[in-house]
Short mmCIF file of C-alpha atoms in Angstrom, two decimals:
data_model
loop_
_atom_site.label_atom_id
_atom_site.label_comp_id
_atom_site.label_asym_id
_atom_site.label_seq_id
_atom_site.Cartn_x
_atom_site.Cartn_y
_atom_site.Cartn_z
CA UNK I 1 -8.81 -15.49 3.40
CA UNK I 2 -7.34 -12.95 5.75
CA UNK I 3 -8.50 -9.37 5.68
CA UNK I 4 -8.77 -5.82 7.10
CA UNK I 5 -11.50 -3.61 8.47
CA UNK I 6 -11.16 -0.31 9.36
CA UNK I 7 -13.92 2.04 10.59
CA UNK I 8 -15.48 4.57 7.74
CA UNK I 9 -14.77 8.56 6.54
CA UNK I 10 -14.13 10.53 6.73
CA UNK I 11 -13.46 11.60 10.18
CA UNK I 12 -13.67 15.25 10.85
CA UNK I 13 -11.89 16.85 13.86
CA UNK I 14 -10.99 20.34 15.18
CA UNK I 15 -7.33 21.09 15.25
CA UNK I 16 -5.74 19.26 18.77
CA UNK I 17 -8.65 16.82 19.09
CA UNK I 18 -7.61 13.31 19.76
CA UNK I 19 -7.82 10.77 17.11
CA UNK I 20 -9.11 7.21 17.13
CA UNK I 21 -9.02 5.42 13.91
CA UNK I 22 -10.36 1.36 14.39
CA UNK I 23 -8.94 -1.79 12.58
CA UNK I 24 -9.62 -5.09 12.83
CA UNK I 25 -8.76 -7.87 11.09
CA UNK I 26 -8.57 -11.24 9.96
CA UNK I 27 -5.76 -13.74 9.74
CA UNK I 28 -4.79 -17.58 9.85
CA UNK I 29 -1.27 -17.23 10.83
CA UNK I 30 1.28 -14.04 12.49
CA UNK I 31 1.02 -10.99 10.13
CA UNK I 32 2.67 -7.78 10.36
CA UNK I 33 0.59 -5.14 10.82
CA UNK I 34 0.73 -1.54 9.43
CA UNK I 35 -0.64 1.72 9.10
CA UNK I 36 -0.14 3.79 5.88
CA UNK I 37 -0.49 7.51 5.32
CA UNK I 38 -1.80 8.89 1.60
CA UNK I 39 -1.34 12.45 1.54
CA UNK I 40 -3.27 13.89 -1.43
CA UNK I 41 -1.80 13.57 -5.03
CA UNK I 42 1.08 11.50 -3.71
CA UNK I 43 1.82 7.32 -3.15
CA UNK I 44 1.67 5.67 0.32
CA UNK I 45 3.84 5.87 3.00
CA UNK I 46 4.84 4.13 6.44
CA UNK I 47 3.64 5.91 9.24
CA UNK I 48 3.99 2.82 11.53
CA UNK I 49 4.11 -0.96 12.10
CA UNK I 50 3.80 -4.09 14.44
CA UNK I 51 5.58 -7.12 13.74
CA UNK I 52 4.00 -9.56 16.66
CA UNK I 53 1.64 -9.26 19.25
CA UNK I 54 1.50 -6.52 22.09
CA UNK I 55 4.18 -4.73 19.77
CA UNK I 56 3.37 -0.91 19.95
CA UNK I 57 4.33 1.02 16.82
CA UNK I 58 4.52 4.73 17.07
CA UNK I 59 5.79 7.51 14.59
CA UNK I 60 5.28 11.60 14.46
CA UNK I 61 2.87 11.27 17.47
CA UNK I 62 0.39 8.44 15.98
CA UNK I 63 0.71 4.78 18.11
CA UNK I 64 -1.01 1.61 17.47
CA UNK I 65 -0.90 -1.57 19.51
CA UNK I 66 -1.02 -5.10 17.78
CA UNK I 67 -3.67 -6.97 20.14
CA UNK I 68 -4.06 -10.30 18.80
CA UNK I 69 -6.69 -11.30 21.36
CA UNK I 70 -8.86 -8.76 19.98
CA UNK I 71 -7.59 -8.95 16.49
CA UNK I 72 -7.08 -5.21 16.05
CA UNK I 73 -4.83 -2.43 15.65
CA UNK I 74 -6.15 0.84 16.41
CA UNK I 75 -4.79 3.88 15.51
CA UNK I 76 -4.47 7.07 18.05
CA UNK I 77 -2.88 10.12 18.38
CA UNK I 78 -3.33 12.54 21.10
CA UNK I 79 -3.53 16.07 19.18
CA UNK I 80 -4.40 15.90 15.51
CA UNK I 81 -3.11 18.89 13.05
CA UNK I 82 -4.07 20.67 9.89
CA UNK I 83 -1.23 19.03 8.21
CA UNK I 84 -2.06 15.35 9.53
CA UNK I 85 -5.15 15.78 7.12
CA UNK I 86 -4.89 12.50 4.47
CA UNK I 87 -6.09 8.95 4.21
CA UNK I 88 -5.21 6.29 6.49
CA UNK I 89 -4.83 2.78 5.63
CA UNK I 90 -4.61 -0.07 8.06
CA UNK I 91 -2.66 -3.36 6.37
CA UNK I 92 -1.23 -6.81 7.23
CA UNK I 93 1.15 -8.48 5.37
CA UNK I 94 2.23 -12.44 5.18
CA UNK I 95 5.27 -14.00 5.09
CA UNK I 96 4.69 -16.52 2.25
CA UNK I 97 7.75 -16.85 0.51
CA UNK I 98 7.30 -13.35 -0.83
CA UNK I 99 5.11 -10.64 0.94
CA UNK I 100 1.47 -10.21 0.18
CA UNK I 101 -0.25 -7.00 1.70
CA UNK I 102 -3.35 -6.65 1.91
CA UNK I 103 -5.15 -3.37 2.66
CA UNK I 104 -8.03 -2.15 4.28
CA UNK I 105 -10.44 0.48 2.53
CA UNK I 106 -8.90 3.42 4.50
CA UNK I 107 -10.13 6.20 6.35
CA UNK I 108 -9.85 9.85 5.35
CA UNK I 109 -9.05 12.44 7.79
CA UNK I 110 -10.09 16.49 7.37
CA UNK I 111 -8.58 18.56 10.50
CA UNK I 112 -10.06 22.11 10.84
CA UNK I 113 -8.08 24.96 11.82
CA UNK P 1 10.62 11.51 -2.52
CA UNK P 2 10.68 7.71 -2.23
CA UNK P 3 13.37 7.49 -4.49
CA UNK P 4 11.11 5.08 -6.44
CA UNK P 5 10.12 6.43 -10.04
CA UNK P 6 7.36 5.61 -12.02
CA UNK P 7 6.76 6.34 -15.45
CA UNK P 8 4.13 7.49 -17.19
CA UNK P 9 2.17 9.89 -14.84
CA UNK P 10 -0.73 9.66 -16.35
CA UNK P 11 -2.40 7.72 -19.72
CA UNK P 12 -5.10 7.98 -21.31
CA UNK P 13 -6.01 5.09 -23.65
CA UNK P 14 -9.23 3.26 -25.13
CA UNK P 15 -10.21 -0.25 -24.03
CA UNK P 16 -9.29 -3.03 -25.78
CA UNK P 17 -5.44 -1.34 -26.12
CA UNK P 18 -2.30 -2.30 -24.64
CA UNK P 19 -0.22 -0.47 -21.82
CA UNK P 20 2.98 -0.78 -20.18
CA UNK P 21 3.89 1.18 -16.95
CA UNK P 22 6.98 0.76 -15.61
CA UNK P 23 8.80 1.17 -12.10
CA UNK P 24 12.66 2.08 -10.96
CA UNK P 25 13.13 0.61 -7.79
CA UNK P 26 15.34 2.98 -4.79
CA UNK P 27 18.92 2.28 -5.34
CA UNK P 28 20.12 -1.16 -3.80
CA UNK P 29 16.32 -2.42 -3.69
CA UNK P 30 15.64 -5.89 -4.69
CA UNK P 31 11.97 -6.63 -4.29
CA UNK P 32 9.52 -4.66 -6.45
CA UNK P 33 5.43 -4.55 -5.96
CA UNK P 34 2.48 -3.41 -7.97
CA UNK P 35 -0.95 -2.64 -6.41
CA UNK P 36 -3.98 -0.89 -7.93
CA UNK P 37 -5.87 1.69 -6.53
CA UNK P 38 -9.24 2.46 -7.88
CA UNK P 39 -12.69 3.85 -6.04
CA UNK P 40 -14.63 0.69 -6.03
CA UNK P 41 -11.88 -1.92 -5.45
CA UNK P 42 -9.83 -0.09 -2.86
CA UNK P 43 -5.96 -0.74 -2.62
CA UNK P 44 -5.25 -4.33 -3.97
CA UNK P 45 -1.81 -5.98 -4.23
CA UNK P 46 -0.82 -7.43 -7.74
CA UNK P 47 2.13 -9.14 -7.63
CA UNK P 48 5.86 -9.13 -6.08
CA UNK P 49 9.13 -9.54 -7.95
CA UNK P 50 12.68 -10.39 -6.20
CA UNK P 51 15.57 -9.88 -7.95
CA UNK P 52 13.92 -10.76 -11.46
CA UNK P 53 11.05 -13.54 -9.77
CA UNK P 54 8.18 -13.52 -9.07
CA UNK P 55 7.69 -14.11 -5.50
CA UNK P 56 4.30 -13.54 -4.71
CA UNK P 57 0.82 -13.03 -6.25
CA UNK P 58 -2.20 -10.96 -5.38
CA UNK P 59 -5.62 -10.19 -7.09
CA UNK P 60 -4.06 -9.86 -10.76
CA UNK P 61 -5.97 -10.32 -13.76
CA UNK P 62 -5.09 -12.75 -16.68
CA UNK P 63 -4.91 -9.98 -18.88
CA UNK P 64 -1.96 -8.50 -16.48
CA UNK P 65 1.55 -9.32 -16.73
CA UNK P 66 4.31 -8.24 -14.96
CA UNK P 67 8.35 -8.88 -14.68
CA UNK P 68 11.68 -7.75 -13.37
CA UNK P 69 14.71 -7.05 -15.88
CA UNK P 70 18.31 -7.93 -14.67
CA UNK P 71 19.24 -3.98 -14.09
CA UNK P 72 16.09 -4.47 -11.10
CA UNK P 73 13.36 -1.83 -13.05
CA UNK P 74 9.95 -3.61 -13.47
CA UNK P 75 7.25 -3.06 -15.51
CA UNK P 76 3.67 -4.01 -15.82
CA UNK P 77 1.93 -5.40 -18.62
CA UNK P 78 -2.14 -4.13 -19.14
CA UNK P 79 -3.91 -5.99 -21.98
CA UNK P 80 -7.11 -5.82 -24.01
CA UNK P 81 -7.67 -2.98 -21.53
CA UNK P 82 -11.59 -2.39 -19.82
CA UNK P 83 -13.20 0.65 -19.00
CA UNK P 84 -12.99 -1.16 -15.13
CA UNK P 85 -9.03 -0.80 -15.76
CA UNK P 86 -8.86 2.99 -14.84
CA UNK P 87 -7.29 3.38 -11.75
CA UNK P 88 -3.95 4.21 -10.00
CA UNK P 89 -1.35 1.73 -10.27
CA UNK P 90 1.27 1.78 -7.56
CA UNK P 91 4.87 0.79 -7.69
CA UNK P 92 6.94 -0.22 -4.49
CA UNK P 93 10.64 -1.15 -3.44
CA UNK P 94 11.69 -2.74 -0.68
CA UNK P 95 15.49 -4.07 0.01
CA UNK P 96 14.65 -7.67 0.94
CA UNK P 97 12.08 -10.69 -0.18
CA UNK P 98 9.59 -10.32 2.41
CA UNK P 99 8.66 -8.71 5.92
CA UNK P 100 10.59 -8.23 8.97
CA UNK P 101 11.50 -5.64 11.32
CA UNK P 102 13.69 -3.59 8.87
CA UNK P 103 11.96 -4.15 5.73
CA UNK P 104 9.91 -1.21 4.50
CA UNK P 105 8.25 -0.50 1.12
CA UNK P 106 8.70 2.52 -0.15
CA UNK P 107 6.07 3.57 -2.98
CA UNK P 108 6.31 5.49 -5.80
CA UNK P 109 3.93 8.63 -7.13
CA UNK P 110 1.97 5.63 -9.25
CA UNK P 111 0.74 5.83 -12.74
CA UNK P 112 -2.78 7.44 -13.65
CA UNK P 113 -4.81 4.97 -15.87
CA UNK P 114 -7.77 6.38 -17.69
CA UNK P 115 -9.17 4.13 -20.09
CA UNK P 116 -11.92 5.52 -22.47
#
Protein backbone atom coordinates (compact mmCIF):
# COMPACT_ATOMS: atom_id res chain seq x y z
CA UNK A 1 0.00 0.00 0.00
CA UNK A 2 1.25 3.52 -0.42
CA UNK A 3 3.30 5.16 2.29
CA UNK A 4 5.60 7.91 3.67
CA UNK A 5 9.15 8.16 4.89
CA UNK A 6 10.60 10.92 6.31
CA UNK A 7 14.14 11.19 7.74
CA UNK A 8 14.43 10.84 11.83
CA UNK A 9 14.60 13.55 15.08
CA UNK A 10 14.94 15.36 16.05
CA UNK A 11 16.92 17.78 14.12
CA UNK A 12 18.75 20.35 16.07
CA UNK A 13 19.86 23.68 14.49
CA UNK A 14 21.23 27.09 15.58
CA UNK A 15 18.91 29.96 15.00
CA UNK A 16 19.25 31.05 10.88
CA UNK A 17 20.68 27.66 9.88
CA UNK A 18 19.11 26.21 6.83
CA UNK A 19 16.77 23.38 7.12
CA UNK A 20 16.46 20.17 5.14
CA UNK A 21 13.83 17.83 6.23
CA UNK A 22 13.65 14.41 3.62
CA UNK A 23 10.44 12.53 2.46
CA UNK A 24 9.91 9.97 0.32
CA UNK A 25 7.28 8.00 -0.50
CA UNK A 26 5.28 5.44 -1.93
CA UNK A 27 2.25 5.47 -4.19
CA UNK A 28 0.28 3.55 -7.03
CA UNK A 29 -1.53 6.40 -8.47
CA UNK A 30 -1.24 10.79 -8.28
CA UNK A 31 -1.41 11.80 -4.55
CA UNK A 32 -1.32 15.11 -3.09
CA UNK A 33 1.37 15.73 -1.12
CA UNK A 34 1.69 17.73 2.17
CA UNK A 35 3.62 18.93 4.91
CA UNK A 36 2.04 19.46 8.38
CA UNK A 37 3.26 21.54 11.30
CA UNK A 38 2.44 20.26 15.19
CA UNK A 39 3.32 22.93 17.41
CA UNK A 40 3.42 21.57 20.99
CA UNK A 41 0.08 20.97 22.92
CA UNK A 42 -1.91 21.90 19.84
CA UNK A 43 -3.57 19.77 16.52
CA UNK A 44 -1.95 19.83 13.04
CA UNK A 45 -1.81 22.35 10.67
CA UNK A 46 -1.07 23.09 6.83
CA UNK A 47 2.11 24.54 6.33
CA UNK A 48 2.16 23.53 2.62
CA UNK A 49 1.08 21.27 -0.28
CA UNK A 50 1.62 19.83 -3.88
CA UNK A 51 -1.13 18.67 -5.86
CA UNK A 52 0.90 17.09 -9.07
CA UNK A 53 4.26 16.74 -10.05
CA UNK A 54 7.03 19.54 -10.24
CA UNK A 55 4.34 21.60 -8.18
CA UNK A 56 6.37 23.73 -5.59
CA UNK A 57 4.47 24.49 -2.39
CA UNK A 58 5.79 27.20 -0.21
CA UNK A 59 4.35 28.98 3.00
CA UNK A 60 6.08 31.35 5.89
CA UNK A 61 9.50 30.70 4.22
CA UNK A 62 9.39 26.65 4.12
CA UNK A 63 9.16 25.18 0.15
CA UNK A 64 8.90 21.70 -0.98
CA UNK A 65 8.93 20.39 -4.53
CA UNK A 66 6.74 17.29 -5.57
CA UNK A 67 9.40 15.21 -7.72
CA UNK A 68 7.70 12.22 -8.83
CA UNK A 69 10.78 10.80 -10.56
CA UNK A 70 12.39 10.62 -7.34
CA UNK A 71 9.32 10.01 -5.34
CA UNK A 72 10.00 12.71 -2.74
CA UNK A 73 9.12 15.86 -1.28
CA UNK A 74 11.67 17.50 0.68
CA UNK A 75 11.22 20.09 2.92
CA UNK A 76 13.64 23.38 3.11
CA UNK A 77 13.76 26.58 4.42
CA UNK A 78 16.59 28.93 4.19
CA UNK A 79 16.80 30.47 7.91
CA UNK A 80 15.15 28.45 10.63
CA UNK A 81 13.80 30.37 13.95
CA UNK A 82 13.20 29.79 17.62
CA UNK A 83 9.58 29.89 16.95
CA UNK A 84 9.68 27.36 13.85
CA UNK A 85 10.59 24.79 16.69
CA UNK A 86 7.65 21.77 16.36
CA UNK A 87 7.11 18.51 14.57
CA UNK A 88 6.92 18.12 10.98
CA UNK A 89 4.90 15.69 9.20
CA UNK A 90 5.21 14.80 5.57
CA UNK A 91 1.64 13.21 4.09
CA UNK A 92 -0.07 12.12 0.84
CA UNK A 93 -3.49 11.83 0.41
CA UNK A 94 -5.77 9.78 -2.33
CA UNK A 95 -8.54 10.65 -4.13
CA UNK A 96 -10.73 7.52 -3.60
CA UNK A 97 -14.08 8.62 -3.43
CA UNK A 98 -13.35 10.20 -0.08
CA UNK A 99 -9.75 11.28 1.04
CA UNK A 100 -7.45 8.96 2.87
CA UNK A 101 -4.18 10.58 4.36
CA UNK A 102 -1.71 8.91 5.29
CA UNK A 103 1.18 10.24 7.39
CA UNK A 104 4.65 9.81 7.84
CA UNK A 105 6.24 9.40 11.46
CA UNK A 106 7.36 13.09 11.55
CA UNK A 107 10.33 14.86 12.39
CA UNK A 108 10.81 17.14 15.39
CA UNK A 109 12.61 20.29 15.12
CA UNK A 110 14.53 22.19 18.35
CA UNK A 111 16.05 25.71 17.06
CA UNK A 112 18.56 27.28 19.54
CA UNK A 113 18.74 30.83 20.15
CA UNK B 1 -8.03 28.45 16.36
CA UNK B 2 -9.22 26.04 13.67
CA UNK B 3 -12.59 26.78 14.38
CA UNK B 4 -12.99 22.99 14.82
CA UNK B 5 -13.98 21.94 18.51
CA UNK B 6 -13.49 18.90 20.15
CA UNK B 7 -14.87 17.74 23.22
CA UNK B 8 -13.63 16.18 25.92
CA UNK B 9 -9.97 17.41 26.37
CA UNK B 10 -8.89 14.84 28.08
CA UNK B 11 -10.40 11.23 29.67
CA UNK B 12 -9.33 9.09 31.72
CA UNK B 13 -11.11 5.69 31.74
CA UNK B 14 -10.34 1.86 32.49
CA UNK B 15 -10.20 -0.74 29.70
CA UNK B 16 -12.89 -2.66 28.88
CA UNK B 17 -15.26 0.81 29.16
CA UNK B 18 -16.95 2.72 26.61
CA UNK B 19 -16.10 6.33 25.23
CA UNK B 20 -17.51 8.77 22.98
CA UNK B 21 -15.53 11.87 21.71
CA UNK B 22 -17.09 14.05 19.64
CA UNK B 23 -16.12 16.79 16.92
CA UNK B 24 -17.88 20.29 15.64
CA UNK B 25 -16.82 20.77 12.30
CA UNK B 26 -15.76 24.90 11.11
CA UNK B 27 -18.90 26.51 10.05
CA UNK B 28 -20.05 25.53 6.39
CA UNK B 29 -17.70 22.29 6.55
CA UNK B 30 -19.03 19.14 5.19
CA UNK B 31 -16.42 16.45 5.44
CA UNK B 32 -15.28 15.41 8.93
CA UNK B 33 -12.01 13.04 9.79
CA UNK B 34 -10.71 11.18 12.77
CA UNK B 35 -7.04 10.08 13.12
CA UNK B 36 -5.18 8.76 16.17
CA UNK B 37 -2.07 9.80 17.39
CA UNK B 38 -0.20 7.66 19.78
CA UNK B 39 3.87 7.07 20.33
CA UNK B 40 4.15 3.70 18.81
CA UNK B 41 1.62 3.91 15.94
CA UNK B 42 2.36 7.41 14.73
CA UNK B 43 -0.50 9.54 13.06
CA UNK B 44 -3.08 7.08 11.49
CA UNK B 45 -6.29 8.08 9.64
CA UNK B 46 -9.62 6.44 10.90
CA UNK B 47 -12.27 7.22 8.90
CA UNK B 48 -14.00 10.19 6.78
CA UNK B 49 -17.62 11.31 6.93
CA UNK B 50 -19.40 13.66 4.16
CA UNK B 51 -22.34 15.21 4.93
CA UNK B 52 -23.59 12.26 7.28
CA UNK B 53 -21.49 9.18 5.08
CA UNK B 54 -19.00 7.62 5.39
CA UNK B 55 -16.70 8.22 2.62
CA UNK B 56 -13.60 6.72 3.37
CA UNK B 57 -11.85 4.27 5.76
CA UNK B 58 -8.44 4.05 7.33
CA UNK B 59 -6.76 1.75 9.98
CA UNK B 60 -9.97 1.62 12.36
CA UNK B 61 -10.58 -1.03 14.71
CA UNK B 62 -13.82 -3.18 14.96
CA UNK B 63 -14.30 -2.00 18.26
CA UNK B 64 -14.45 1.77 16.71
CA UNK B 65 -17.41 3.37 15.38
CA UNK B 66 -17.93 6.52 14.07
CA UNK B 67 -20.88 8.78 12.33
CA UNK B 68 -22.09 12.16 11.21
CA UNK B 69 -25.53 13.64 12.61
CA UNK B 70 -27.68 15.80 10.18
CA UNK B 71 -26.61 19.27 12.08
CA UNK B 72 -22.72 18.03 10.52
CA UNK B 73 -21.02 17.34 14.37
CA UNK B 74 -19.45 13.80 14.46
CA UNK B 75 -18.56 11.69 17.01
CA UNK B 76 -16.51 8.64 17.60
CA UNK B 77 -17.44 5.56 19.16
CA UNK B 78 -14.39 3.62 21.49
CA UNK B 79 -15.49 0.19 22.77
CA UNK B 80 -14.36 -2.50 25.21
CA UNK B 81 -11.47 -0.03 25.45
CA UNK B 82 -7.42 -1.51 25.71
CA UNK B 83 -4.71 -0.19 27.56
CA UNK B 84 -3.16 0.15 23.59
CA UNK B 85 -6.25 2.69 23.17
CA UNK B 86 -4.49 5.69 24.94
CA UNK B 87 -3.61 8.10 22.57
CA UNK B 88 -4.66 11.44 20.94
CA UNK B 89 -7.55 11.35 18.80
CA UNK B 90 -7.77 14.05 16.20
CA UNK B 91 -10.78 15.64 14.64
CA UNK B 92 -10.68 17.47 11.15
CA UNK B 93 -13.03 19.60 8.77
CA UNK B 94 -12.68 20.22 5.50
CA UNK B 95 -15.46 22.01 3.09
CA UNK B 96 -15.55 19.38 0.32
CA UNK B 97 -15.44 15.29 -0.13
CA UNK B 98 -11.96 14.90 -1.03
CA UNK B 99 -8.62 16.69 -2.21
CA UNK B 100 -7.99 19.37 -4.59
CA UNK B 101 -6.32 22.57 -4.82
CA UNK B 102 -8.64 24.45 -2.36
CA UNK B 103 -9.50 21.80 -0.03
CA UNK B 104 -7.74 22.02 3.32
CA UNK B 105 -8.34 20.19 6.63
CA UNK B 106 -8.37 22.04 9.37
CA UNK B 107 -7.83 20.02 12.79
CA UNK B 108 -9.02 20.44 15.96
CA UNK B 109 -7.02 20.54 19.60
CA UNK B 110 -7.94 16.47 19.69
CA UNK B 111 -9.10 14.53 22.63
CA UNK B 112 -6.56 13.03 25.30
CA UNK B 113 -7.32 9.24 25.83
CA UNK B 114 -5.80 7.63 28.86
CA UNK B 115 -7.03 4.33 29.48
CA UNK B 116 -6.01 2.63 32.82
Amino acid sequence: GNSVTQMEGPVTLSEEAFLTINCTYTATGYPSLFWYVQYPGEGLQLLLKATKADDKGSNKGFEATYRKETTSFHLEKGSVQVSDSAVYFCALSENTGGFKTIFGAGTRLFVKA
Amino acid sequence: DSGVTQTPKHLITATGQRVTLRCSPRSGDLSVYWYQQSLDQGLQFLIQYYNGEERAKGNILERFSAQQFPDLHSELNLSSLELGDSALYFCASSVGLAGGRYNEQFFGPGTRLTVL
